[in-house]
mmCIF file of C-alpha atoms and ligand atoms in Angstrom:
data_model
loop_
_atom_site.group_PDB
_atom_site.id
_atom_site.type_symbol
_atom_site.label_atom_id
_atom_site.label_comp_id
_atom_site.label_asym_id
_atom_site.label_seq_id
_atom_site.Cartn_x
_atom_site.Cartn_y
_atom_site.Cartn_z
ATOM 1 C CA UNK J 1 57.893 13.844 -35.124
ATOM 2 C CA UNK J 2 54.955 16.241 -35.053
ATOM 3 C CA UNK J 3 54.454 18.354 -31.930
ATOM 4 C CA UNK J 4 50.759 18.614 -31.121
ATOM 5 C CA UNK J 5 48.467 20.289 -28.615
ATOM 6 C CA UNK J 6 44.947 18.887 -28.209
ATOM 7 C CA UNK J 7 42.073 21.191 -27.213
ATOM 8 C CA UNK J 8 38.941 19.213 -26.378
ATOM 9 C CA UNK J 9 35.656 18.748 -24.499
ATOM 10 C CA UNK J 10 35.468 14.984 -23.819
ATOM 11 C CA UNK J 11 33.085 13.751 -25.152
ATOM 12 C CA UNK J 12 33.096 10.145 -26.389
ATOM 13 C CA UNK J 13 34.682 10.975 -29.735
ATOM 14 C CA UNK J 14 37.186 13.321 -28.086
ATOM 15 C CA UNK J 15 38.241 10.352 -25.944
ATOM 16 C CA UNK J 16 38.806 8.216 -29.067
ATOM 17 C CA UNK J 17 40.923 10.997 -30.575
ATOM 18 C CA UNK J 18 43.012 11.363 -27.411
ATOM 19 C CA UNK J 19 43.546 7.606 -27.108
ATOM 20 C CA UNK J 20 44.551 7.294 -30.758
ATOM 21 C CA UNK J 21 47.037 10.157 -30.470
ATOM 22 C CA UNK J 22 48.495 8.580 -27.307
ATOM 23 C CA UNK J 23 48.925 5.283 -29.149
ATOM 24 C CA UNK J 24 51.304 6.850 -31.684
ATOM 25 C CA UNK J 25 54.231 8.348 -29.771
ATOM 26 C CA UNK J 26 56.494 7.523 -32.735
ATOM 27 C CA UNK J 27 54.625 10.088 -34.851
ATOM 28 C CA UNK J 28 52.955 12.498 -32.438
ATOM 29 C CA UNK J 29 54.445 14.171 -29.402
ATOM 30 C CA UNK J 30 51.587 15.496 -27.285
ATOM 31 C CA UNK J 31 52.804 18.698 -25.623
ATOM 32 C CA UNK J 32 49.593 18.989 -23.661
ATOM 33 C CA UNK J 33 45.841 18.829 -23.586
ATOM 34 C CA UNK J 34 43.382 21.593 -22.744
ATOM 35 C CA UNK J 35 39.682 21.585 -22.032
ATOM 36 C CA UNK J 36 36.894 24.008 -22.856
ATOM 37 C CA UNK J 37 33.188 24.088 -22.033
ATOM 38 C CA UNK J 38 31.277 22.373 -24.851
ATOM 39 C CA UNK J 39 29.724 18.927 -24.712
ATOM 40 C CA UNK J 40 29.359 19.513 -21.001
ATOM 41 C CA UNK J 41 30.439 22.106 -18.455
ATOM 42 C CA UNK J 42 34.138 22.855 -18.160
ATOM 43 C CA UNK J 43 34.285 21.053 -14.825
ATOM 44 C CA UNK J 44 32.737 17.871 -16.238
ATOM 45 C CA UNK J 45 34.780 17.696 -19.443
ATOM 46 C CA UNK J 46 37.970 18.334 -17.457
ATOM 47 C CA UNK J 47 37.073 15.462 -15.134
ATOM 48 C CA UNK J 48 36.507 13.279 -18.205
ATOM 49 C CA UNK J 49 39.902 14.208 -19.642
ATOM 50 C CA UNK J 50 41.504 13.401 -16.290
ATOM 51 C CA UNK J 51 39.750 10.029 -16.207
ATOM 52 C CA UNK J 52 40.959 9.014 -19.670
ATOM 53 C CA UNK J 53 44.531 10.142 -19.037
ATOM 54 C CA UNK J 54 44.676 8.458 -15.634
ATOM 55 C CA UNK J 55 43.203 5.260 -17.066
ATOM 56 C CA UNK J 56 46.074 4.826 -19.511
ATOM 57 C CA UNK J 57 48.743 6.049 -17.090
ATOM 58 C CA UNK J 58 49.574 9.103 -19.198
ATOM 59 C CA UNK J 59 51.908 11.845 -18.075
ATOM 60 C CA UNK J 60 50.695 14.651 -20.334
ATOM 61 C CA UNK J 61 50.162 18.216 -19.070
ATOM 62 C CA UNK J 62 46.461 19.071 -18.732
ATOM 63 C CA UNK J 63 45.157 22.628 -18.505
ATOM 64 C CA UNK J 64 41.656 23.971 -18.069
ATOM 65 C CA UNK J 65 40.482 26.753 -20.376
ATOM 66 C CA UNK J 66 37.329 28.768 -20.869
ATOM 67 C CA UNK J 67 34.027 27.876 -19.247
ATOM 68 C CA UNK J 68 31.940 29.021 -22.143
ATOM 69 C CA UNK J 69 31.743 30.836 -25.483
ATOM 70 C CA UNK J 70 33.059 34.355 -26.093
ATOM 71 C CA UNK J 71 29.651 36.010 -26.349
ATOM 72 C CA UNK J 72 26.691 33.723 -25.625
ATOM 73 C CA UNK J 73 25.949 31.298 -22.802
ATOM 74 C CA UNK J 74 27.098 27.686 -23.096
ATOM 75 C CA UNK J 75 24.628 25.112 -24.427
ATOM 76 C CA UNK J 76 25.835 21.608 -23.641
ATOM 77 C CA UNK J 77 24.935 18.346 -25.446
ATOM 78 C CA UNK J 78 23.697 15.835 -22.826
ATOM 79 C CA UNK J 79 21.460 14.192 -25.438
ATOM 80 C CA UNK J 80 24.565 12.966 -27.291
ATOM 81 C CA UNK J 81 27.095 12.468 -24.488
ATOM 82 C CA UNK J 82 25.003 12.030 -21.315
ATOM 83 C CA UNK J 83 24.942 14.018 -18.085
ATOM 84 C CA UNK J 84 28.640 13.484 -17.353
ATOM 85 C CA UNK J 85 29.579 14.444 -20.921
ATOM 86 C CA UNK J 86 31.122 10.985 -21.325
ATOM 87 C CA UNK J 87 28.565 8.517 -19.971
ATOM 88 C CA UNK J 88 29.169 4.772 -20.073
ATOM 89 C CA UNK J 89 32.175 3.647 -18.055
ATOM 90 C CA UNK J 90 32.733 3.970 -14.319
ATOM 91 C CA UNK J 91 36.210 5.315 -13.652
ATOM 92 C CA UNK J 92 36.229 5.190 -9.859
ATOM 93 C CA UNK J 93 38.175 7.513 -7.604
ATOM 94 C CA UNK J 94 41.523 9.031 -8.383
ATOM 95 C CA UNK J 95 42.825 12.277 -9.717
ATOM 96 C CA UNK J 96 45.163 13.624 -12.371
ATOM 97 C CA UNK J 97 47.300 16.778 -12.071
ATOM 98 C CA UNK J 98 46.003 19.998 -13.580
ATOM 99 C CA UNK J 99 48.114 23.011 -14.557
ATOM 100 C CA UNK J 100 47.523 25.989 -12.278
ATOM 101 C CA UNK J 101 47.469 28.459 -15.205
ATOM 102 C CA UNK J 102 44.525 29.039 -17.522
ATOM 103 C CA UNK J 103 44.923 26.992 -20.694
ATOM 104 C CA UNK J 104 45.175 30.027 -22.975
ATOM 105 C CA UNK J 105 48.312 31.278 -21.196
ATOM 106 C CA UNK J 106 49.612 27.768 -20.686
ATOM 107 C CA UNK J 107 49.308 26.826 -24.382
ATOM 108 C CA UNK J 108 51.006 30.072 -25.335
ATOM 109 C CA UNK J 109 54.006 29.343 -23.108
ATOM 110 C CA UNK J 110 54.296 25.766 -24.335
ATOM 111 C CA UNK J 111 54.154 26.736 -27.998
ATOM 112 C CA UNK J 112 56.676 29.543 -27.636
ATOM 113 C CA UNK J 113 59.041 27.240 -25.717
ATOM 114 C CA UNK J 114 58.844 24.523 -28.374
ATOM 115 C CA UNK J 115 61.726 24.635 -30.880
ATOM 116 C CA UNK J 116 59.482 23.195 -33.620
ATOM 117 C CA UNK J 117 56.212 24.532 -34.949
ATOM 118 C CA UNK J 118 53.184 23.066 -33.216
ATOM 119 C CA UNK J 119 49.999 21.561 -34.668
ATOM 120 C CA UNK J 120 46.833 22.462 -32.792
ATOM 121 C CA UNK J 121 44.246 19.702 -32.736
ATOM 122 C CA UNK J 122 40.892 21.358 -32.025
ATOM 123 C CA UNK J 123 38.033 19.033 -31.090
ATOM 124 C CA UNK J 124 35.612 21.409 -29.418
ATOM 125 C CA UNK J 125 34.183 24.936 -29.587
ATOM 126 C CA UNK J 126 37.062 27.179 -30.657
ATOM 127 C CA UNK J 127 36.907 29.511 -27.640
ATOM 128 C CA UNK J 128 40.356 28.699 -26.210
ATOM 129 C CA UNK J 129 42.003 28.776 -29.625
ATOM 130 C CA UNK J 130 40.425 32.116 -30.604
ATOM 131 C CA UNK J 131 41.555 33.694 -27.344
ATOM 132 C CA UNK J 132 45.050 32.294 -27.814
ATOM 133 C CA UNK J 133 45.369 33.714 -31.340
ATOM 134 C CA UNK J 134 43.876 37.086 -30.385
ATOM 135 C CA UNK J 135 45.721 37.570 -27.101
ATOM 136 C CA UNK J 136 49.108 36.409 -28.363
ATOM 137 C CA UNK J 137 49.170 37.036 -32.143
ATOM 138 C CA UNK J 138 52.879 36.195 -32.258
ATOM 139 C CA UNK J 139 51.881 32.587 -31.621
ATOM 140 C CA UNK J 140 50.331 32.327 -35.127
ATOM 141 C CA UNK J 141 53.760 32.025 -36.752
ATOM 142 C CA UNK J 142 54.614 29.146 -34.416
ATOM 143 C CA UNK J 143 51.577 27.040 -35.414
ATOM 144 C CA UNK J 144 51.960 25.003 -38.586
ATOM 145 C CA UNK J 145 48.264 24.205 -38.827
ATOM 146 C CA UNK J 146 45.048 23.701 -36.911
ATOM 147 C CA UNK J 147 43.561 20.267 -37.547
ATOM 148 C CA UNK J 148 40.023 20.793 -36.371
ATOM 149 C CA UNK J 149 36.729 18.984 -36.134
ATOM 150 C CA UNK J 150 33.975 21.462 -36.782
ATOM 151 C CA UNK J 151 31.517 22.773 -39.288
ATOM 152 C CA UNK J 152 30.242 21.206 -42.458
ATOM 153 C CA UNK J 153 29.892 22.657 -45.916
ATOM 154 C CA UNK J 154 26.856 20.643 -46.987
ATOM 155 C CA UNK J 155 24.849 20.610 -43.752
ATOM 156 C CA UNK J 156 24.812 20.946 -39.966
ATOM 157 C CA UNK J 157 23.774 18.818 -37.010
ATOM 158 C CA UNK J 158 22.839 21.342 -34.314
ATOM 159 C CA UNK J 159 20.755 23.251 -36.841
ATOM 160 C CA UNK J 160 20.159 22.428 -40.518
ATOM 161 C CA UNK J 161 23.148 24.625 -41.346
ATOM 162 C CA UNK J 162 25.426 24.586 -38.284
ATOM 163 C CA UNK J 163 27.546 21.923 -36.611
ATOM 164 C CA UNK J 164 27.803 21.763 -32.793
ATOM 165 C CA UNK J 165 31.395 22.995 -32.257
ATOM 166 C CA UNK J 166 30.927 25.997 -34.525
ATOM 167 C CA UNK J 167 27.365 26.743 -33.428
ATOM 168 C CA UNK J 168 28.524 26.719 -29.795
ATOM 169 C CA UNK J 169 30.862 29.662 -30.428
ATOM 170 C CA UNK J 170 30.598 31.160 -33.929
ATOM 171 C CA UNK J 171 32.457 34.322 -32.919
ATOM 172 C CA UNK J 172 35.449 32.227 -31.850
ATOM 173 C CA UNK J 173 35.293 30.180 -35.048
ATOM 174 C CA UNK J 174 35.175 33.388 -37.096
ATOM 175 C CA UNK J 175 38.394 34.582 -35.417
ATOM 176 C CA UNK J 176 40.126 31.261 -36.091
ATOM 177 C CA UNK J 177 39.093 31.025 -39.764
ATOM 178 C CA UNK J 178 40.297 34.600 -40.319
ATOM 179 C CA UNK J 179 43.556 34.190 -38.369
ATOM 180 C CA UNK J 180 45.747 33.266 -41.312
ATOM 181 C CA UNK J 181 46.787 29.994 -39.644
ATOM 182 C CA UNK J 182 46.250 27.113 -42.126
ATOM 183 C CA UNK J 183 43.268 24.962 -41.209
ATOM 184 C CA UNK J 184 42.480 21.337 -41.941
ATOM 185 C CA UNK J 185 38.729 21.150 -41.525
ATOM 186 C CA UNK J 186 37.153 17.836 -40.602
ATOM 187 C CA UNK J 187 33.537 18.877 -40.888
ATOM 188 C CA UNK J 188 30.417 16.744 -41.019
ATOM 189 C CA UNK J 189 30.993 16.240 -44.770
ATOM 190 C CA UNK J 190 33.754 13.789 -43.856
ATOM 191 C CA UNK J 191 33.112 12.919 -40.204
ATOM 192 C CA UNK J 192 29.703 11.381 -40.860
ATOM 193 C CA UNK J 193 31.464 8.922 -43.200
ATOM 194 C CA UNK J 194 34.057 8.188 -40.489
ATOM 195 C CA UNK J 195 32.127 5.533 -38.628
ATOM 196 C CA UNK J 196 32.737 2.475 -36.525
ATOM 197 C CA UNK J 197 30.120 -0.212 -37.025
ATOM 198 C CA UNK J 198 28.039 -1.855 -34.321
ATOM 199 C CA UNK J 199 29.981 -5.091 -34.965
ATOM 200 C CA UNK J 200 33.318 -3.307 -34.565
ATOM 201 C CA UNK J 201 32.155 -1.769 -31.294
ATOM 202 C CA UNK J 202 31.075 -5.211 -30.070
ATOM 203 C CA UNK J 203 34.456 -6.680 -31.012
ATOM 204 C CA UNK J 204 36.170 -4.370 -28.506
ATOM 205 C CA UNK J 205 34.374 -5.787 -25.508
ATOM 206 C CA UNK J 206 36.810 -8.393 -24.232
ATOM 207 C CA UNK J 207 39.934 -7.618 -26.201
ATOM 208 C CA UNK J 208 41.949 -5.757 -23.602
ATOM 209 C CA UNK J 209 41.731 -3.088 -20.940
ATOM 210 C CA UNK J 210 41.715 0.017 -23.155
ATOM 211 C CA UNK J 211 39.632 -1.626 -25.884
ATOM 212 C CA UNK J 212 37.088 -2.499 -23.216
ATOM 213 C CA UNK J 213 36.979 1.122 -22.065
ATOM 214 C CA UNK J 214 36.402 2.146 -25.684
ATOM 215 C CA UNK J 215 33.653 -0.463 -25.900
ATOM 216 C CA UNK J 216 31.857 1.039 -22.912
ATOM 217 C CA UNK J 217 32.196 4.539 -24.324
ATOM 218 C CA UNK J 218 31.200 3.658 -27.877
ATOM 219 C CA UNK J 219 28.328 1.450 -26.751
ATOM 220 C CA UNK J 220 26.711 4.414 -24.995
ATOM 221 C CA UNK J 221 27.559 6.743 -27.870
ATOM 222 C CA UNK J 222 26.111 4.350 -30.422
ATOM 223 C CA UNK J 223 22.829 4.065 -28.519
ATOM 224 C CA UNK J 224 22.513 7.834 -28.181
ATOM 225 C CA UNK J 225 23.405 8.304 -31.851
ATOM 226 C CA UNK J 226 20.309 6.367 -32.938
ATOM 227 C CA UNK J 227 18.048 9.287 -32.046
ATOM 228 C CA UNK J 228 19.956 11.323 -34.657
ATOM 229 C CA UNK J 229 19.480 8.639 -37.318
ATOM 230 C CA UNK J 230 22.846 6.856 -37.083
ATOM 231 C CA UNK J 231 23.141 3.072 -36.952
ATOM 232 C CA UNK J 232 26.934 3.047 -37.000
ATOM 233 C CA UNK J 233 28.774 5.734 -35.019
ATOM 234 C CA UNK J 234 30.571 8.678 -36.600
ATOM 235 C CA UNK J 235 33.726 9.252 -34.564
ATOM 236 C CA UNK J 236 33.854 12.916 -35.542
ATOM 237 C CA UNK J 237 36.803 14.146 -33.494
ATOM 238 C CA UNK J 238 39.026 11.235 -34.418
ATOM 239 C CA UNK J 239 39.228 12.586 -37.982
ATOM 240 C CA UNK J 240 41.356 15.523 -36.793
ATOM 241 C CA UNK J 241 43.939 13.094 -35.348
ATOM 242 C CA UNK J 242 43.579 10.465 -38.090
ATOM 243 C CA UNK J 243 44.464 13.066 -40.729
ATOM 244 C CA UNK J 244 47.779 13.658 -38.925
ATOM 245 C CA UNK J 245 48.522 9.936 -38.840
ATOM 246 C CA UNK J 246 47.235 8.864 -42.258
ATOM 247 C CA UNK J 247 46.404 11.813 -44.532
ATOM 248 C CA UNK J 248 46.358 9.436 -47.508
ATOM 249 C CA UNK J 249 43.052 7.905 -46.391
ATOM 250 C CA UNK J 250 41.294 11.285 -46.799
ATOM 251 C CA UNK J 251 40.412 13.409 -49.788
ATOM 252 C CA UNK J 252 39.597 17.092 -49.721
ATOM 253 C CA UNK J 253 39.743 20.454 -51.474
ATOM 254 C CA UNK J 254 41.387 23.707 -50.585
ATOM 255 C CA UNK J 255 38.706 26.371 -50.057
ATOM 256 C CA UNK J 256 38.072 29.746 -48.535
ATOM 257 C CA UNK J 257 35.722 29.007 -45.651
ATOM 258 C CA UNK J 258 33.851 31.631 -43.641
ATOM 259 C CA UNK J 259 31.603 31.448 -40.583
ATOM 260 C CA UNK J 260 28.233 33.091 -40.106
ATOM 261 C CA UNK J 261 27.874 35.027 -36.846
ATOM 262 C CA UNK J 262 24.411 36.276 -37.842
ATOM 263 C CA UNK J 263 21.614 35.886 -35.329
ATOM 264 C CA UNK J 264 19.288 34.230 -37.856
ATOM 265 C CA UNK J 265 18.952 30.754 -39.338
ATOM 266 C CA UNK J 266 22.527 30.723 -40.629
ATOM 267 C CA UNK J 267 24.189 31.318 -37.226
ATOM 268 C CA UNK J 268 27.210 29.039 -36.923
ATOM 269 C CA UNK J 269 27.153 27.932 -40.553
ATOM 270 C CA UNK J 270 30.500 27.310 -42.258
ATOM 271 C CA UNK J 271 30.325 28.098 -45.954
ATOM 272 C CA UNK J 272 32.911 27.660 -48.673
ATOM 273 C CA UNK J 273 33.574 29.815 -51.702
ATOM 274 C CA UNK J 274 33.348 27.179 -54.425
ATOM 275 C CA UNK J 275 33.260 29.587 -57.367
ATOM 276 C CA UNK J 276 35.829 28.944 -60.102
ATOM 277 C CA UNK J 277 37.510 32.208 -59.068
ATOM 278 C CA UNK J 278 37.002 32.649 -55.316
ATOM 279 C CA UNK J 279 37.150 36.136 -53.802
ATOM 280 C CA UNK J 280 39.834 35.145 -51.280
ATOM 281 C CA UNK J 281 42.720 32.678 -51.182
ATOM 282 C CA UNK J 282 41.968 29.343 -49.521
ATOM 283 C CA UNK J 283 42.251 29.297 -45.730
ATOM 284 C CA UNK J 284 41.362 25.634 -45.237
ATOM 285 C CA UNK J 285 41.782 22.159 -46.582
ATOM 286 C CA UNK J 286 38.197 20.938 -46.379
ATOM 287 C CA UNK J 287 38.101 17.169 -45.976
ATOM 288 C CA UNK J 288 35.327 15.607 -48.021
ATOM 289 C CA UNK J 289 35.834 11.868 -47.948
ATOM 290 C CA UNK J 290 37.592 9.083 -46.057
ATOM 291 C CA UNK J 291 38.270 5.385 -46.525
ATOM 292 C CA UNK J 292 36.012 4.135 -43.736
ATOM 293 C CA UNK J 293 37.637 0.708 -43.462
ATOM 294 C CA UNK J 294 41.098 2.156 -42.977
ATOM 295 C CA UNK J 295 39.796 4.858 -40.653
ATOM 296 C CA UNK J 296 38.097 2.414 -38.322
ATOM 297 C CA UNK J 297 41.092 0.041 -38.522
ATOM 298 C CA UNK J 298 43.291 2.911 -37.355
ATOM 299 C CA UNK J 299 41.151 3.264 -34.226
ATOM 300 C CA UNK J 300 41.015 -0.452 -33.480
ATOM 301 C CA UNK J 301 44.757 -0.759 -33.983
ATOM 302 C CA UNK J 302 45.433 2.216 -31.682
ATOM 303 C CA UNK J 303 43.334 0.647 -28.941
ATOM 304 C CA UNK J 304 45.178 -2.663 -29.356
ATOM 305 C CA UNK J 305 48.490 -0.834 -29.016
ATOM 306 C CA UNK J 306 47.279 0.742 -25.768
ATOM 307 C CA UNK J 307 46.070 -2.659 -24.548
ATOM 308 C CA UNK J 308 49.710 -3.724 -24.773
ATOM 309 C CA UNK J 309 50.736 -0.686 -22.675
ATOM 310 C CA UNK J 310 51.104 3.068 -22.974
ATOM 311 C CA UNK J 311 54.680 4.214 -23.603
ATOM 312 C CA UNK J 312 54.940 7.960 -24.014
ATOM 313 C CA UNK J 313 58.438 7.679 -25.428
ATOM 314 C CA UNK J 314 57.545 5.319 -28.272
HETATM 315 C C1 BDR H 1 31.214 17.519 -32.389
HETATM 316 O O1 BDR H 1 30.324 17.894 -31.343
HETATM 317 C C2 BDR H 1 30.639 17.193 -30.171
HETATM 318 O O2 BDR H 1 29.466 16.728 -29.577
HETATM 319 C C3 BDR H 1 31.587 16.100 -30.551
HETATM 320 O O3 BDR H 1 32.490 15.823 -29.494
HETATM 321 C C4 BDR H 1 32.287 16.652 -31.754
HETATM 322 O O4 BDR H 1 33.387 17.443 -31.376
HETATM 323 C C5 BDR H 1 30.421 16.851 -33.496
HETATM 324 O O5 BDR H 1 29.481 17.735 -34.027
HETATM 325 CA CA1 CA H 2 34.407 17.254 -29.131
#
């Protein structure tokens, strides 16, 4: 059983990652979930996390982290995720408990109290994670790896060179990539292959309660994705969870990856040392390919499991 902590900014694809992790209590024990300003303001993404967790009847600790990046102001992504940060469904009234401590302190306590090493699943700007590793360096030895969605070796999406999560807080990403904690990097190289098709989204409509929620989310996300040139929808963040559940459907290479914090055109770029003899040992497994059919089947199967009921204990 892998102990995981999910740091996120829901976000349609964050929601798919959370739901899929919740559907596999036999493999993943979710110690908690934290939010960080990213796709939308901290307040909005926290509300979205609450809505998803309440919808499935989860009982997972939720903690709110940093409002914005370490150095620069927050730039949200309403063009991709809408004004709420997770447009599409109507969740109605209701609340979900929130930890009183800031997420950085809360994650630290949870990791140190856990007898096993913990896997961090990072689906958002790396602000919370960087602060955790810098404030409490002793935590690094208690983390077996960070499975993260962010970056891209071949290209970006926010800029030609930089992906949203890294571009949002390059200084934080730089800290994380230089922390010595092993990283599994689901960057755009793999996540843009990790799609659900329009037909698959349509098939979710009347299948069950949680599938229908996913339909409403993915329908909006698919429409908004068209402006960026996508017909099918890349479920970026789900890769970071899918790798934990089915690493055999991915391929990748171990690389030394660095992050540009320059102010120029390269700001937020992740670049790999691909020389035959790199200057530094690898710090990341860079995922490069995925079996799309099996990836999307994993999502559809997870939603079907949740349609049958959420059971935290397996
Ligand atoms: C990443 O940016 C966000 O908009 C998504 O939730 C994902 O984490 C993709 O570039
Ligand atoms: Ca995200």
